[in-house]
Amino acid sequence: MIEFSHINKKYLNQLALNDLNLTIPTGDLFVLVGPSGSGKTTTLKMINRLIEPTSGTIKLDNQDVTEINVQKLRLNMGYILQNIALFPNLNLQDNIAIQLEAKHVPRSKRVKQARKLLDLVGLPANEYAMRYPRELSGGEQQRVGIVRGISTNPKIILMDEPFSALDPISRKQLQNLVLELHQKLNVTIVFVTHDMQEALRLGTHIAVMKDGHIQQIGTPNEITDSPANNFVKEFFDSVNIDTNITLSDFILDGYDQLPQDNGNYLELPMEATINQLSQGLKGHTDGVKVKTSEGTYRVITTNDLLSFISERGV
Amino acid sequence: MWQDLIKTINTQHTEIWQALIQHIELSLVSLLIAAIIAIPLAVVLIRNKRLAEIVLQITSIMQTIPSLALLGILIPFVGIGTVPSIIALVIYAIMPIFQGTYSGLSEIDPSLKEAELALGLPKWMTLFKIDLPLAMPSIIGGIRVALVLIIGTGTLAALIGAGGLGTYIITGIETNNNSYLIIGVILSSILAITFSALVKWIGSFSQKKIIITFLGLLAIFSGYFGYQKLIGPKNEIVIAGKLGSEPDILINMYKELIERDNQNLKVTLKPNFGATTFLFNSLKSNQIQVYPEFTGTITQTILKNATNSTDHSAKLTYQLAKQGLKKQYDMDYLQPMKYYNGYALLVTKQFAKEYNLKTISDLLPIANKLQAGFDPDFNSLKDGYPGIKKSYHLNMGSIKTMEPVIRYKAIEKGKVNIVDGYTTDPEIKEYDLVALKDDKNFFPPFQGAPLLKSSTLKNYPSIRKSLEKLSNRISNTDMQEMNYQVQIKHKKASKVAHNYLKQHKII
C-alpha cells in the first residue's frame, strides 16, 4: 500500500501539487492520468524519491519513504521511462541485469534471470541476449525496458508514460504485455499516462489529475459512467469516437484489404462516416466495399475498424 | 643534402634512437600524469557546473602561455631537465583531456542519467559501467589532441636539457644543419601521427582493456623510473656542452679522460644542452657539474661588472675570468686549451698568396680592393668591423652583410674576397681559407677551459688532473679539423674525440 498524505510540492512559488491525498492499494494497476502539468509525473517520482515533497508524508506499507535508504528503495522498485533509456554500451542481458549487479547477485544467476525475462516478453534469449539496444525497434526496446524494471522481482513498478513515444501497434502490444505481467507477477504498478484510452484499458483504478489536484479516483467504469465533474467528463468526451472520420481516412491510413472474389460486400461511398461503416458491417460481416478514386475497389472489415479505433486512439 | 642526411643517420643512429626514446618517454609520462589529473577532475566537477567553467577557464588561460615562457617560469622553481619539461607538458595537456572528459560526460542523454538514478545504481557503478564508457570517444579525442600537442611542444624541452627530438631541431637551427633539422622534424611528426593512431586504436578497445592498458603503462613507467632511481650511480658527474659540434667533441674528451682515471666515477654527457646563460645557471644550481666555457664570454657576459673587452691579452683575460668566478660564484676555472675561438678575418689561400697576406695589417695596402661579406652582427658590433676599422685604420672597399652560411658560399663563389668567421669554423678547412693573424690583438681572446663549482672539485679532487691534461693542447687547426670531421663529415663526436686523444698521446 502506498499512501500520500497532505503532499504539497512548490516549484519557485508555483504549487505543483496541492494537498494531495491518495492511497494506492497493494496489487493494483493504478493509473495516474491527466493533461501535461497536472502533477501526475511529480506524484509518481515522489514514490522513489526522485522528487521530494515540500511538505507531507508518503508511506510504503506504513513506513515513511524518507526513513528508507534511498538507494535500497530504488533498487527494490522497477522503473520504466518514456524514453526507454536502455544503456547503449551494454548488451540487452547486461541492461536487464543491471539492478541485480548492483545488488551483487552472482553473474551466472544474473544472466539466467535476464535470459528468462527476455524469453518471457517474446524476445528469445538465444537470439537477443547479446544484442545491443540500437539493433532493436522502439517497441522491442521498451519490452527490454520493462523487463529491466522487473528483474529484481520488485513489489512496486513505476511506469512514467512508457508507451507515449511508440507507434500505435507497439503500444497496443505492450499494453497487453503490462496487463499480462500484472496478472502473472502479482505486483503493484503505478502507471502515468496522458492518454485516457490507455488509462481505461489498463487501470484497476484510475486517478484523474488536473493542476495538482485529484479530480476523481475510481474504476474505469465508475469514471466513464459517473464523471465527478465537467473536466473529467470533457476529458472523456475527447475519447468518444470522432464522427467526422470517413472511409477515405481508412483507405489513406491503410486499414483496408483487397476484395475477395466470393465476398458478400456492401458498397459505400468514400464520404461515408465511421458510424455508417459500423452499421454497414453489422449486416455484412464480410466487409464494406469502397470504390477508390482510381476506380479500383477496396474492402474494410470489422477487424480493420477495430484496429483503426484502438491504434489511432479515436 | 640527401647524402648528408643518410650519413648523419648512419653515424648518429644510436643517438637518434635515444632521442626518440627520450621523446616518447617524456610525452607518455606527461600524458599519463595529465590524464590522471584531468579525468578525475572532470568526473568530480561534472556535478558542479560553475566550478567546472572556472577550471576550464583557468586551463584555457594556461594553454595560452607561450611554451618557452612557461619553461622559463618553471626553471627557478624546479630547475632544468626532465621535471620542468614534464610539468609544462602536463599543464598543456590537461585542458584538452579535461574538456574531452567533461563534454563527454555532460553530453550523456539526461534520460540515461534519470534511469541510473531511478534504478538505484551506486555511483561507482554508473561511473565505470555507463558514464565513462559512453564518454570514452570524447575522452579519447581529448587525449589525442593532448598527445599531438605534447609531442609538438615536447621538442622545446631540449632547450632546458630534457633531451628528446628537439635536440636535433634546435641544434639544426643553431648550427644550420639541415640533416639534423629534418631528422628532428620528421621523427616528431611521425611520432605524433603514430601515437595519435595508437590512442585511437586503444580507444576502440573494451573498457576493461583500456583500463588494463592504462594501468600497464602506469606500472611500466613507475617501475622504470623507480628502477632508474634505485640503480642510479652514486658517483655521477654530469658534463654539459653548448650547442654545436665543438663543445660536443670537448665534453666527450672530458668524459673519456675522467672515466679513464677514475674507475668508480660515471660521467653523463648532455650535449647541445643550451646557450650560455642557461648552462651557467644549471651549473650554479648543480644540475650539471662541468661545462667548457670561453674566457672572453666569462669576462664579458657572466661576471658582474664585466670588463667590456677593454683588455685583449689572453693571459690577462683568463686570470680575470678565473679570479672573478672564484670570488663571485665560488667556481674553479681550470687551465685553458690552446686554441682561440674568436672572430677572425678570412680570405682564400689563393688570395692570401697573391697579396702575401698573413696578418690583418697586411690588408692595409689593398684596402680598396677588399670586397667583404660580413655577418650583420660583426658589421655592427664594437668588437667587430667598426673596431677593426678604428684599430687598424682599415677601410675596406665594399661591405655586404649576409647570413653566416651564405657568406662562406659567397667567398667560395668569388662574390666577395674577405669574410668574418670564427677561428675554429670547419668551413675554413672545407673552403680552403686562411685566418689572418690579429697582430694588434684587437679581437677579444676566447680560450676554452673547463668550468666547475669549487664544491665539485672538493668532492672529486682527481678530476682536475684529468681535465687539465688538455691544458695548452688542441690548436686552432686541430679544432677546425675535428669540427670538420663532425659537422661536415658527420662522424661521431665521441670517435673524433677519442682519435684525437690517442693520436696526441694524451691517453
XYZ file of C-alpha atoms in Angstrom, chain A residues 48-278:
231
model
C 11.004 6.541 -5.309
C 12.142 9.963 -4.101
C 13.359 11.272 -7.431
C 11.351 14.275 -6.314
C 10.937 15.193 -2.654
C 7.707 16.819 -1.491
C 7.801 20.298 0.025
C 5.591 19.012 2.803
C 3.577 15.923 3.671
C 4.441 12.242 4.004
C 4.484 9.219 1.742
C 4.307 5.778 3.300
C 5.054 2.375 1.806
C 3.281 -0.282 3.846
C 3.140 2.170 6.747
C 6.842 3.065 6.541
C 7.782 6.641 5.719
C 9.843 6.576 2.481
C 12.310 9.092 3.914
C 13.249 6.512 6.522
C 14.322 4.022 3.876
C 17.813 4.206 2.374
C 17.135 5.890 -0.936
C 19.324 3.523 -2.932
C 17.724 0.492 -1.371
C 14.298 1.971 -2.011
C 15.019 2.406 -5.700
C 16.849 -0.893 -6.143
C 13.735 -2.642 -4.917
C 11.409 -0.863 -7.322
C 11.051 -1.214 -11.060
C 11.201 1.979 -13.071
C 10.245 2.338 -16.714
C 10.816 5.585 -18.588
C 9.106 7.225 -21.526
C 12.474 7.497 -23.308
C 13.208 3.827 -22.571
C 16.805 4.770 -21.738
C 18.491 1.420 -22.190
C 22.236 1.832 -21.652
C 23.607 1.886 -25.184
C 27.015 0.476 -24.241
C 25.608 -2.636 -22.587
C 24.042 -5.589 -24.316
C 20.428 -6.498 -23.513
C 21.380 -9.127 -20.991
C 23.588 -6.701 -19.047
C 20.983 -3.968 -19.330
C 18.328 -6.193 -17.827
C 20.584 -7.473 -15.068
C 21.956 -4.103 -14.010
C 19.944 -3.811 -10.824
C 20.869 -7.387 -9.947
C 24.505 -6.499 -10.484
C 24.116 -3.523 -8.162
C 22.708 -5.963 -5.612
C 25.783 -8.165 -6.048
C 23.869 -11.136 -7.417
C 26.451 -13.552 -8.891
C 26.907 -13.321 -12.608
C 25.587 -16.746 -13.539
C 22.375 -16.074 -11.649
C 22.001 -12.643 -13.217
C 22.422 -13.988 -16.702
C 19.925 -16.735 -16.069
C 17.312 -14.286 -14.815
C 17.899 -11.863 -17.703
C 17.555 -14.614 -20.274
C 14.418 -15.916 -18.628
C 12.885 -12.456 -18.760
C 13.792 -11.981 -22.409
C 12.022 -15.224 -23.238
C 9.057 -14.076 -21.186
C 8.476 -10.958 -23.294
C 8.813 -12.704 -26.629
C 12.431 -11.831 -27.380
C 14.111 -15.269 -27.486
C 17.217 -15.057 -25.300
C 19.307 -17.168 -27.657
C 18.797 -14.583 -30.310
C 18.600 -11.371 -28.318
C 20.658 -11.642 -25.126
C 23.929 -10.420 -26.617
C 22.438 -7.781 -28.874
C 22.731 -4.065 -28.251
C 19.804 -1.682 -27.803
C 20.467 0.159 -31.080
C 19.756 -3.039 -33.020
C 16.177 -3.126 -31.761
C 12.987 -1.317 -32.794
C 11.382 1.117 -30.356
C 8.756 -1.416 -29.312
C 11.345 -4.137 -28.749
C 13.493 -1.731 -26.773
C 10.644 -0.897 -24.442
C 9.985 -4.600 -23.897
C 13.532 -4.778 -22.651
C 12.928 -1.595 -20.662
C 10.015 -3.299 -18.950
C 11.926 -6.437 -18.042
C 14.831 -4.338 -16.812
C 12.287 -2.843 -14.423
C 11.147 -6.223 -13.139
C 14.482 -8.061 -12.958
C 14.678 -7.934 -9.158
C 11.096 -9.146 -8.690
C 10.069 -5.792 -7.236
C 6.841 -5.359 -5.295
C 6.252 -1.974 -6.913
C 6.799 -0.952 -10.523
C 6.685 2.698 -11.575
C 5.926 3.481 -15.204
C 6.284 7.038 -16.450
C 4.357 7.384 -19.736
C 6.184 4.321 -21.036
C 4.364 3.997 -24.355
C 3.714 7.555 -25.448
C 6.684 7.573 -27.813
C 5.729 4.303 -29.519
C 3.750 3.613 -32.673
C 0.100 2.525 -32.206
C 0.687 -1.148 -32.931
C 3.590 -1.488 -30.498
C 1.665 0.498 -27.948
C -1.262 -1.914 -28.052
C 1.044 -4.937 -27.816
C 2.904 -3.511 -24.860
C -0.310 -2.584 -23.082
C -1.267 -6.222 -23.376
C 2.122 -7.200 -22.025
C 1.682 -4.944 -18.998
C -1.753 -6.440 -18.293
C -0.306 -9.906 -18.611
C 2.672 -9.201 -16.380
C 0.495 -7.526 -13.801
C -1.575 -10.648 -13.514
C 1.342 -13.034 -13.547
C 3.666 -11.235 -11.160
C 1.221 -10.042 -8.553
C 2.797 -6.580 -8.259
C 1.631 -3.047 -7.666
C 2.047 -0.983 -10.803
C 1.756 2.798 -10.795
C 1.280 3.912 -14.371
C 1.352 7.513 -15.583
C -0.236 8.489 -18.891
C -1.903 11.435 -20.553
C -3.867 9.064 -22.784
C -7.339 8.470 -21.336
C -7.884 5.467 -23.522
C -4.743 3.826 -22.251
C -5.882 4.587 -18.705
C -9.238 2.952 -19.297
C -7.644 -0.043 -20.915
C -5.109 -0.713 -18.166
C -6.257 0.686 -14.864
C -7.690 -1.275 -11.985
C -8.134 2.178 -10.537
C -7.673 5.499 -12.217
C -6.875 8.850 -10.644
C -7.716 11.768 -12.923
C -5.492 14.775 -12.190
C -5.569 18.425 -13.126
C -3.476 21.374 -11.847
C -2.023 19.425 -8.938
C -5.392 18.206 -7.742
C -7.025 14.816 -7.998
C -10.353 15.231 -9.750
C -11.648 11.720 -9.316
C -10.454 8.284 -8.291
C -12.337 5.206 -9.385
C -12.507 2.115 -11.542
C -12.742 2.703 -15.301
C -16.478 2.055 -15.197
C -17.074 4.450 -12.344
C -15.227 7.164 -14.187
C -16.927 6.710 -17.531
C -20.369 6.183 -16.052
C -20.362 8.934 -13.476
C -17.683 11.542 -14.031
C -17.185 13.626 -10.896
C -17.099 16.943 -12.714
C -17.076 18.666 -16.069
C -13.332 18.320 -16.501
C -13.452 14.551 -16.165
C -16.461 14.381 -18.480
C -14.796 16.505 -21.133
C -11.574 14.574 -20.816
C -13.655 11.536 -21.695
C -15.598 13.104 -24.468
C -12.369 13.533 -26.286
C -12.150 9.756 -26.232
C -15.520 9.276 -27.826
C -15.468 8.419 -31.455
C -14.916 11.292 -33.775
C -17.887 11.130 -36.163
C -16.145 13.205 -38.771
C -13.950 10.289 -39.789
C -14.847 8.980 -43.245
C -13.929 5.857 -45.145
C -11.231 7.745 -47.055
C -9.322 8.028 -43.745
C -9.347 4.221 -43.524
C -8.073 3.804 -47.047
C -5.415 6.501 -46.666
C -4.118 5.009 -43.433
C -4.040 1.500 -44.849
C -6.810 -0.073 -42.767
C -8.220 -1.931 -45.745
C -7.958 -5.177 -47.739
C -8.178 -6.357 -51.317
C -11.699 -7.652 -52.140
C -12.149 -11.454 -52.267
C -13.964 -12.920 -55.331
C -16.679 -14.633 -53.312
C -17.136 -11.893 -50.707
C -20.566 -10.542 -49.855
C -19.904 -6.796 -49.560
C -21.994 -3.697 -49.027
C -20.807 -0.834 -51.191
C -20.459 2.572 -49.539
C -19.108 5.895 -50.941
C -15.741 7.257 -49.809
C -17.513 10.053 -47.943
C -19.454 7.635 -45.704
C -18.813 8.234 -41.987
C -17.391 5.834 -39.414
C -20.906 5.441 -37.982
C -22.298 4.411 -41.357
C -19.396 1.957 -41.642
C -20.210 0.380 -38.268
